[in-house]
GROMACS .gro file of N, CA and C in nm:
model
  393
    1UNK      N    1   0.084  -0.119   0.000
    1UNK     CA    2   0.000   0.000   0.000
    1UNK      C    3   0.087   0.124   0.000
    2UNK      N    4   0.049   0.220  -0.075
    2UNK     CA    5   0.117   0.349  -0.079
    2UNK      C    6   0.037   0.448   0.005
    3UNK      N    7   0.101   0.509   0.103
    3UNK     CA    8   0.030   0.602   0.192
    3UNK      C    9  -0.040   0.713   0.114
    4UNK      N   10   0.021   0.756   0.005
    4UNK     CA   11  -0.039   0.861  -0.078
    4UNK      C   12  -0.176   0.817  -0.130
    5UNK      N   13  -0.188   0.690  -0.167
    5UNK     CA   14  -0.312   0.640  -0.226
    5UNK      C   15  -0.418   0.604  -0.124
    6UNK      N   16  -0.382   0.583   0.000
    6UNK     CA   17  -0.478   0.538   0.100
    6UNK      C   18  -0.595   0.635   0.114
    7UNK      N   19  -0.571   0.764   0.106
    7UNK     CA   20  -0.680   0.862   0.114
    7UNK      C   21  -0.782   0.835   0.004
    8UNK      N   22  -0.737   0.808  -0.117
    8UNK     CA   23  -0.829   0.778  -0.227
    8UNK      C   24  -0.899   0.645  -0.203
    9UNK      N   25  -0.823   0.545  -0.164
    9UNK     CA   26  -0.878   0.411  -0.148
    9UNK      C   27  -0.977   0.404  -0.032
   10UNK      N   28  -0.960   0.490   0.068
   10UNK     CA   29  -1.052   0.494   0.182
   10UNK      C   30  -1.170   0.587   0.154
   11UNK      N   31  -1.176   0.643   0.036
   11UNK     CA   32  -1.285   0.732  -0.006
   11UNK      C   33  -1.297   0.853   0.086
   12UNK      N   34  -1.183   0.908   0.123
   12UNK     CA   35  -1.181   1.028   0.206
   12UNK      C   36  -1.167   1.151   0.117
   13UNK      N   37  -1.207   1.265   0.171
   13UNK     CA   38  -1.195   1.390   0.096
   13UNK      C   39  -1.049   1.432   0.084
   14UNK      N   40  -1.017   1.499  -0.025
   14UNK     CA   41  -0.882   1.552  -0.045
   14UNK      C   42  -0.890   1.677  -0.130
   15UNK      N   43  -0.794   1.764  -0.112
   15UNK     CA   44  -0.787   1.890  -0.186
   15UNK      C   45  -0.658   1.891  -0.266
   16UNK      N   46  -0.668   1.915  -0.396
   16UNK     CA   47  -0.552   1.928  -0.482
   16UNK      C   48  -0.525   2.075  -0.508
   17UNK      N   49  -0.399   2.113  -0.505
   17UNK     CA   50  -0.361   2.253  -0.524
   17UNK      C   51  -0.266   2.262  -0.644
   18UNK      N   52  -0.297   2.353  -0.736
   18UNK     CA   53  -0.210   2.376  -0.850
   18UNK      C   54  -0.278   2.343  -0.981
   19UNK      N   55  -0.209   2.375  -1.089
   19UNK     CA   56  -0.262   2.348  -1.223
   19UNK      C   57  -0.282   2.199  -1.242
   20UNK      N   58  -0.399   2.161  -1.291
   20UNK     CA   59  -0.429   2.021  -1.317
   20UNK      C   60  -0.463   1.938  -1.195
   21UNK      N   61  -0.462   1.998  -1.077
   21UNK     CA   62  -0.488   1.924  -0.954
   21UNK      C   63  -0.634   1.881  -0.945
   22UNK      N   64  -0.657   1.770  -0.878
   22UNK     CA   65  -0.791   1.716  -0.858
   22UNK      C   66  -0.826   1.719  -0.710
   23UNK      N   67  -0.955   1.734  -0.680
   23UNK     CA   68  -1.005   1.736  -0.544
   23UNK      C   69  -1.134   1.656  -0.535
   24UNK      N   70  -1.167   1.614  -0.413
   24UNK     CA   71  -1.293   1.545  -0.386
   24UNK      C   72  -1.344   1.596  -0.253
   25UNK      N   73  -1.461   1.658  -0.254
   25UNK     CA   74  -1.515   1.717  -0.132
   25UNK      C   75  -1.667   1.726  -0.141
   26UNK      N   76  -1.732   1.687  -0.032
   26UNK     CA   77  -1.878   1.701  -0.018
   26UNK      C   78  -1.956   1.644  -0.136
   27UNK      N   79  -1.911   1.528  -0.183
   27UNK     CA   80  -1.983   1.459  -0.290
   27UNK      C   81  -1.955   1.509  -0.431
   28UNK      N   82  -1.855   1.593  -0.446
   28UNK     CA   83  -1.818   1.645  -0.578
   28UNK      C   84  -1.671   1.618  -0.607
   29UNK      N   85  -1.641   1.594  -0.734
   29UNK     CA   86  -1.503   1.587  -0.782
   29UNK      C   87  -1.477   1.715  -0.861
   30UNK      N   88  -1.359   1.770  -0.840
   30UNK     CA   89  -1.320   1.894  -0.907
   30UNK      C   90  -1.186   1.873  -0.974
   31UNK      N   91  -1.162   1.944  -1.082
   31UNK     CA   92  -1.026   1.952  -1.132
   31UNK      C   93  -0.998   2.095  -1.178
   32UNK      N   94  -0.876   2.138  -1.150
   32UNK     CA   95  -0.831   2.272  -1.189
   32UNK      C   96  -0.786   2.271  -1.335
   33UNK      N   97  -0.780   2.390  -1.392
   33UNK     CA   98  -0.728   2.402  -1.529
   33UNK      C   99  -0.587   2.345  -1.535
   34UNK      N  100  -0.557   2.259  -1.632
   34UNK     CA  101  -0.423   2.202  -1.642
   34UNK      C  102  -0.321   2.296  -1.705
   35UNK      N  103  -0.366   2.386  -1.788
   35UNK     CA  104  -0.278   2.481  -1.854
   35UNK      C  105  -0.236   2.588  -1.753
   36UNK      N  106  -0.107   2.603  -1.728
   36UNK     CA  107  -0.058   2.693  -1.622
   36UNK      C  108  -0.102   2.838  -1.643
   37UNK      N  109  -0.083   2.898  -1.761
   37UNK     CA  110  -0.130   3.037  -1.777
   37UNK      C  111  -0.282   3.050  -1.754
   38UNK      N  112  -0.359   2.955  -1.804
   38UNK     CA  113  -0.505   2.958  -1.784
   38UNK      C  114  -0.537   2.943  -1.635
   39UNK      N  115  -0.466   2.853  -1.567
   39UNK     CA  116  -0.485   2.833  -1.423
   39UNK      C  117  -0.456   2.962  -1.346
   40UNK      N  118  -0.345   3.027  -1.377
   40UNK     CA  119  -0.308   3.152  -1.309
   40UNK      C  120  -0.414   3.259  -1.334
   41UNK      N  121  -0.456   3.273  -1.458
   41UNK     CA  122  -0.559   3.371  -1.491
   41UNK      C  123  -0.689   3.342  -1.416
   42UNK      N  124  -0.731   3.216  -1.416
   42UNK     CA  125  -0.855   3.178  -1.347
   42UNK      C  126  -0.843   3.199  -1.196
   43UNK      N  127  -0.726   3.170  -1.140
   43UNK     CA  128  -0.703   3.191  -0.997
   43UNK      C  129  -0.716   3.339  -0.963
   44UNK      N  130  -0.658   3.423  -1.045
   44UNK     CA  131  -0.667   3.567  -1.020
   44UNK      C  132  -0.811   3.618  -1.031
   45UNK      N  133  -0.893   3.548  -1.106
   45UNK     CA  134  -1.035   3.585  -1.119
   45UNK      C  135  -1.120   3.518  -1.010
   46UNK      N  136  -1.055   3.435  -0.927
   46UNK     CA  137  -1.125   3.378  -0.812
   46UNK      C  138  -1.175   3.236  -0.824
   47UNK      N  139  -1.147   3.168  -0.937
   47UNK     CA  140  -1.195   3.030  -0.950
   47UNK      C  141  -1.111   2.954  -1.052
   48UNK      N  142  -1.025   2.866  -1.003
   48UNK     CA  143  -0.937   2.788  -1.091
   48UNK      C  144  -0.998   2.654  -1.129
   49UNK      N  145  -1.122   2.628  -1.088
   49UNK     CA  146  -1.185   2.499  -1.115
   49UNK      C  147  -1.236   2.495  -1.259
   50UNK      N  148  -1.189   2.395  -1.333
   50UNK     CA  149  -1.232   2.376  -1.471
   50UNK      C  150  -1.361   2.294  -1.476
   51UNK      N  151  -1.367   2.187  -1.397
   51UNK     CA  152  -1.483   2.098  -1.396
   51UNK      C  153  -1.525   2.066  -1.254
   52UNK      N  154  -1.655   2.051  -1.234
   52UNK     CA  155  -1.712   2.009  -1.106
   52UNK      C  156  -1.820   1.907  -1.139
   53UNK      N  157  -1.807   1.786  -1.084
   53UNK     CA  158  -1.899   1.678  -1.116
   53UNK      C  159  -1.955   1.618  -0.987
   54UNK      N  160  -2.086   1.604  -0.980
   54UNK     CA  161  -2.151   1.539  -0.867
   54UNK      C  162  -2.127   1.390  -0.876
   55UNK      N  163  -2.083   1.330  -0.766
   55UNK     CA  164  -2.062   1.186  -0.761
   55UNK      C  165  -2.195   1.121  -0.721
   56UNK      N  166  -2.244   1.027  -0.802
   56UNK     CA  167  -2.372   0.962  -0.774
   56UNK      C  168  -2.354   0.853  -0.668
   57UNK      N  169  -2.465   0.808  -0.610
   57UNK     CA  170  -2.460   0.698  -0.514
   57UNK      C  171  -2.407   0.573  -0.582
   58UNK      N  172  -2.447   0.550  -0.705
   58UNK     CA  173  -2.395   0.435  -0.782
   58UNK      C  174  -2.243   0.444  -0.793
   59UNK      N  175  -2.192   0.562  -0.826
   59UNK     CA  176  -2.046   0.582  -0.834
   59UNK      C  177  -1.981   0.554  -0.699
   60UNK      N  178  -2.041   0.605  -0.591
   60UNK     CA  179  -1.985   0.587  -0.458
   60UNK      C  180  -1.978   0.440  -0.420
   61UNK      N  181  -2.085   0.365  -0.448
   61UNK     CA  182  -2.087   0.221  -0.418
   61UNK      C  183  -1.977   0.149  -0.495
   62UNK      N  184  -1.970   0.173  -0.625
   62UNK     CA  185  -1.869   0.107  -0.708
   62UNK      C  186  -1.728   0.140  -0.661
   63UNK      N  187  -1.703   0.267  -0.637
   63UNK     CA  188  -1.570   0.309  -0.596
   63UNK      C  189  -1.534   0.256  -0.458
   64UNK      N  190  -1.631   0.252  -0.367
   64UNK     CA  191  -1.606   0.197  -0.234
   64UNK      C  192  -1.556   0.053  -0.246
   65UNK      N  193  -1.619  -0.023  -0.333
   65UNK     CA  194  -1.582  -0.164  -0.347
   65UNK      C  195  -1.445  -0.181  -0.411
   66UNK      N  196  -1.425  -0.123  -0.529
   66UNK     CA  197  -1.297  -0.153  -0.595
   66UNK      C  198  -1.181  -0.079  -0.532
   67UNK      N  199  -1.205   0.034  -0.471
   67UNK     CA  200  -1.096   0.101  -0.399
   67UNK      C  201  -1.066   0.029  -0.268
   68UNK      N  202  -1.170  -0.012  -0.197
   68UNK     CA  203  -1.151  -0.082  -0.070
   68UNK      C  204  -1.078  -0.214  -0.088
   69UNK      N  205  -1.105  -0.283  -0.197
   69UNK     CA  206  -1.037  -0.410  -0.221
   69UNK      C  207  -0.891  -0.392  -0.257
   70UNK      N  208  -0.849  -0.272  -0.286
   70UNK     CA  209  -0.706  -0.246  -0.310
   70UNK      C  210  -0.626  -0.244  -0.180
   71UNK      N  211  -0.696  -0.226  -0.069
   71UNK     CA  212  -0.631  -0.221   0.061
   71UNK      C  213  -0.592  -0.363   0.105
   72UNK      N  214  -0.481  -0.375   0.175
   72UNK     CA  215  -0.436  -0.505   0.223
   72UNK      C  216  -0.541  -0.571   0.311
   73UNK      N  217  -0.603  -0.493   0.400
   73UNK     CA  218  -0.706  -0.548   0.489
   73UNK      C  219  -0.838  -0.571   0.417
   74UNK      N  220  -0.859  -0.505   0.306
   74UNK     CA  221  -0.984  -0.518   0.232
   74UNK      C  222  -1.090  -0.422   0.282
   75UNK      N  223  -1.214  -0.463   0.270
   75UNK     CA  224  -1.329  -0.379   0.305
   75UNK      C  225  -1.380  -0.417   0.442
   76UNK      N  226  -1.389  -0.320   0.529
   76UNK     CA  227  -1.450  -0.339   0.660
   76UNK      C  228  -1.602  -0.335   0.640
   77UNK      N  229  -1.668  -0.448   0.666
   77UNK     CA  230  -1.811  -0.458   0.639
   77UNK      C  231  -1.892  -0.356   0.718
   78UNK      N  232  -1.852  -0.329   0.840
   78UNK     CA  233  -1.922  -0.229   0.922
   78UNK      C  234  -1.911  -0.090   0.860
   79UNK      N  235  -1.797  -0.061   0.805
   79UNK     CA  236  -1.778   0.070   0.740
   79UNK      C  237  -1.872   0.086   0.620
   80UNK      N  238  -1.892  -0.022   0.545
   80UNK     CA  239  -1.988  -0.019   0.433
   80UNK      C  240  -2.128   0.010   0.486
   81UNK      N  241  -2.167  -0.062   0.591
   81UNK     CA  242  -2.301  -0.045   0.647
   81UNK      C  243  -2.320   0.096   0.703
   82UNK      N  244  -2.220   0.147   0.772
   82UNK     CA  245  -2.228   0.284   0.826
   82UNK      C  246  -2.241   0.386   0.713
   83UNK      N  247  -2.170   0.365   0.607
   83UNK     CA  248  -2.167   0.461   0.497
   83UNK      C  249  -2.295   0.459   0.413
   84UNK      N  250  -2.342   0.338   0.380
   84UNK     CA  251  -2.453   0.326   0.285
   84UNK      C  252  -2.585   0.285   0.350
   85UNK      N  253  -2.584   0.261   0.480
   85UNK     CA  254  -2.705   0.227   0.556
   85UNK      C  255  -2.770   0.097   0.507
   86UNK      N  256  -2.688   0.007   0.458
   86UNK     CA  257  -2.735  -0.126   0.422
   86UNK      C  258  -2.619  -0.224   0.429
   87UNK      N  259  -2.652  -0.349   0.442
   87UNK     CA  260  -2.551  -0.454   0.447
   87UNK      C  261  -2.486  -0.470   0.310
   88UNK      N  262  -2.359  -0.501   0.311
   88UNK     CA  263  -2.284  -0.517   0.187
   88UNK      C  264  -2.346  -0.625   0.098
   89UNK      N  265  -2.406  -0.728   0.161
   89UNK     CA  266  -2.470  -0.835   0.084
   89UNK      C  267  -2.601  -0.790   0.020
   90UNK      N  268  -2.665  -0.689   0.075
   90UNK     CA  269  -2.786  -0.635   0.012
   90UNK      C  270  -2.751  -0.564  -0.119
   91UNK      N  271  -2.633  -0.510  -0.126
   91UNK     CA  272  -2.588  -0.439  -0.246
   91UNK      C  273  -2.518  -0.532  -0.345
   92UNK      N  274  -2.436  -0.624  -0.294
   92UNK     CA  275  -2.349  -0.703  -0.382
   92UNK      C  276  -2.345  -0.851  -0.345
   93UNK      N  277  -2.455  -0.904  -0.294
   93UNK     CA  278  -2.457  -1.044  -0.249
   93UNK      C  279  -2.416  -1.144  -0.354
   94UNK      N  280  -2.476  -1.137  -0.472
   94UNK     CA  281  -2.446  -1.237  -0.575
   94UNK      C  282  -2.301  -1.225  -0.623
   95UNK      N  283  -2.253  -1.102  -0.635
   95UNK     CA  284  -2.114  -1.081  -0.678
   95UNK      C  285  -2.015  -1.136  -0.575
   96UNK      N  286  -2.040  -1.107  -0.449
   96UNK     CA  287  -1.950  -1.154  -0.343
   96UNK      C  288  -1.950  -1.306  -0.335
   97UNK      N  289  -2.068  -1.368  -0.343
   97UNK     CA  290  -2.076  -1.514  -0.338
   97UNK      C  291  -2.002  -1.578  -0.455
   98UNK      N  292  -2.021  -1.523  -0.574
   98UNK     CA  293  -1.953  -1.576  -0.693
   98UNK      C  294  -1.801  -1.562  -0.680
   99UNK      N  295  -1.755  -1.447  -0.636
   99UNK     CA  296  -1.610  -1.424  -0.623
   99UNK      C  297  -1.548  -1.511  -0.515
  100UNK      N  298  -1.621  -1.536  -0.407
  100UNK     CA  299  -1.570  -1.627  -0.303
  100UNK      C  300  -1.566  -1.770  -0.358
  101UNK      N  301  -1.669  -1.809  -0.431
  101UNK     CA  302  -1.674  -1.942  -0.491
  101UNK      C  303  -1.557  -1.965  -0.587
  102UNK      N  304  -1.519  -1.859  -0.658
  102UNK     CA  305  -1.406  -1.867  -0.751
  102UNK      C  306  -1.270  -1.859  -0.682
  103UNK      N  307  -1.272  -1.837  -0.550
  103UNK     CA  308  -1.147  -1.828  -0.475
  103UNK      C  309  -1.077  -1.694  -0.488
  104UNK      N  310  -1.150  -1.591  -0.528
  104UNK     CA  311  -1.090  -1.459  -0.550
  104UNK      C  312  -1.104  -1.367  -0.430
  105UNK      N  313  -1.198  -1.399  -0.341
  105UNK     CA  314  -1.218  -1.320  -0.219
  105UNK      C  315  -1.213  -1.410  -0.097
  106UNK      N  316  -1.171  -1.351   0.013
  106UNK     CA  317  -1.169  -1.416   0.144
  106UNK      C  318  -1.252  -1.328   0.237
  107UNK      N  319  -1.332  -1.393   0.322
  107UNK     CA  320  -1.414  -1.317   0.416
  107UNK      C  321  -1.397  -1.371   0.556
  108UNK      N  322  -1.389  -1.280   0.653
  108UNK     CA  323  -1.396  -1.319   0.794
  108UNK      C  324  -1.511  -1.241   0.857
  109UNK      N  325  -1.518  -1.238   0.989
  109UNK     CA  326  -1.630  -1.170   1.056
  109UNK      C  327  -1.637  -1.022   1.024
  110UNK      N  328  -1.523  -0.959   0.998
  110UNK     CA  329  -1.518  -0.814   0.983
  110UNK      C  330  -1.485  -0.764   0.843
  111UNK      N  331  -1.405  -0.840   0.770
  111UNK     CA  332  -1.350  -0.791   0.644
  111UNK      C  333  -1.380  -0.883   0.526
  112UNK      N  334  -1.380  -0.823   0.408
  112UNK     CA  335  -1.378  -0.896   0.281
  112UNK      C  336  -1.256  -0.845   0.206
  113UNK      N  337  -1.171  -0.937   0.162
  113UNK     CA  338  -1.049  -0.894   0.093
  113UNK      C  339  -1.016  -0.989  -0.021
  114UNK      N  340  -0.925  -0.944  -0.104
  114UNK     CA  341  -0.878  -1.027  -0.214
  114UNK      C  342  -0.794  -1.143  -0.161
  115UNK      N  343  -0.811  -1.261  -0.220
  115UNK     CA  344  -0.721  -1.372  -0.193
  115UNK      C  345  -0.591  -1.345  -0.267
  116UNK      N  346  -0.491  -1.430  -0.245
  116UNK     CA  347  -0.366  -1.413  -0.320
  116UNK      C  348  -0.392  -1.421  -0.471
  117UNK      N  349  -0.475  -1.515  -0.511
  117UNK     CA  350  -0.510  -1.527  -0.653
  117UNK      C  351  -0.592  -1.405  -0.697
  118UNK      N  352  -0.680  -1.357  -0.611
  118UNK     CA  353  -0.760  -1.239  -0.642
  118UNK      C  354  -0.674  -1.116  -0.668
  119UNK      N  355  -0.563  -1.106  -0.594
  119UNK     CA  356  -0.470  -0.994  -0.616
  119UNK      C  357  -0.413  -1.002  -0.757
  120UNK      N  358  -0.379  -1.123  -0.799
  120UNK     CA  359  -0.320  -1.141  -0.933
  120UNK      C  360  -0.415  -1.101  -1.045
  121UNK      N  361  -0.544  -1.115  -1.022
  121UNK     CA  362  -0.643  -1.084  -1.126
  121UNK      C  363  -0.741  -0.976  -1.076
  122UNK      N  364  -0.688  -0.885  -0.998
  122UNK     CA  365  -0.773  -0.786  -0.929
  122UNK      C  366  -0.859  -0.704  -1.025
  123UNK      N  367  -0.808  -0.668  -1.140
  123UNK     CA  368  -0.890  -0.589  -1.233
  123UNK      C  369  -1.015  -0.664  -1.276
  124UNK      N  370  -1.005  -0.795  -1.290
  124UNK     CA  371  -1.123  -0.876  -1.323
  124UNK      C  372  -1.221  -0.877  -1.205
  125UNK      N  373  -1.169  -0.883  -1.084
  125UNK     CA  374  -1.254  -0.878  -0.965
  125UNK      C  375  -1.329  -0.746  -0.960
  126UNK      N  376  -1.259  -0.637  -0.983
  126UNK     CA  377  -1.320  -0.504  -0.975
  126UNK      C  378  -1.435  -0.488  -1.075
  127UNK      N  379  -1.424  -0.555  -1.189
  127UNK     CA  380  -1.530  -0.546  -1.291
  127UNK      C  381  -1.665  -0.593  -1.239
  128UNK      N  382  -1.665  -0.683  -1.141
  128UNK     CA  383  -1.791  -0.732  -1.085
  128UNK      C  384  -1.871  -0.621  -1.017
  129UNK      N  385  -1.803  -0.516  -0.976
  129UNK     CA  386  -1.869  -0.411  -0.899
  129UNK      C  387  -1.900  -0.286  -0.981
  130UNK      N  388  -1.865  -0.290  -1.108
  130UNK     CA  389  -1.892  -0.176  -1.195
  130UNK      C  390  -2.004  -0.217  -1.290
  131UNK      N  391  -2.119  -0.157  -1.271
  131UNK     CA  392  -2.238  -0.198  -1.348
  131UNK      C  393  -2.277  -0.091  -1.447
   0.00000   0.00000   0.00000
């Protein structure tokens, strides 16, 4: 795990500063102008944001799953329930059962994580959660 990426993988807010920087705050993703002169001009006018996009609940669910599975510990099931107000199996029961059956996921009382084989084919695992 790279400490720099953990903020993204844990779906926490972050602020990017500078030309081309990206941010995530209060359910929106932002990116600043990538062109430095344009960024400087926009900053002087009070707004360097080029794009602002609302993140949908569907996006949040998908990202929570594939980002969480990038973590060594995997997804804390309680954290999913706290965040989305439903059990992880209510959202992804068939996908989780299939992936466990294929030996790609391991589950204990608290966590769901990639197996060693699941790590090797993680991009295929993530596809199960992107609808």
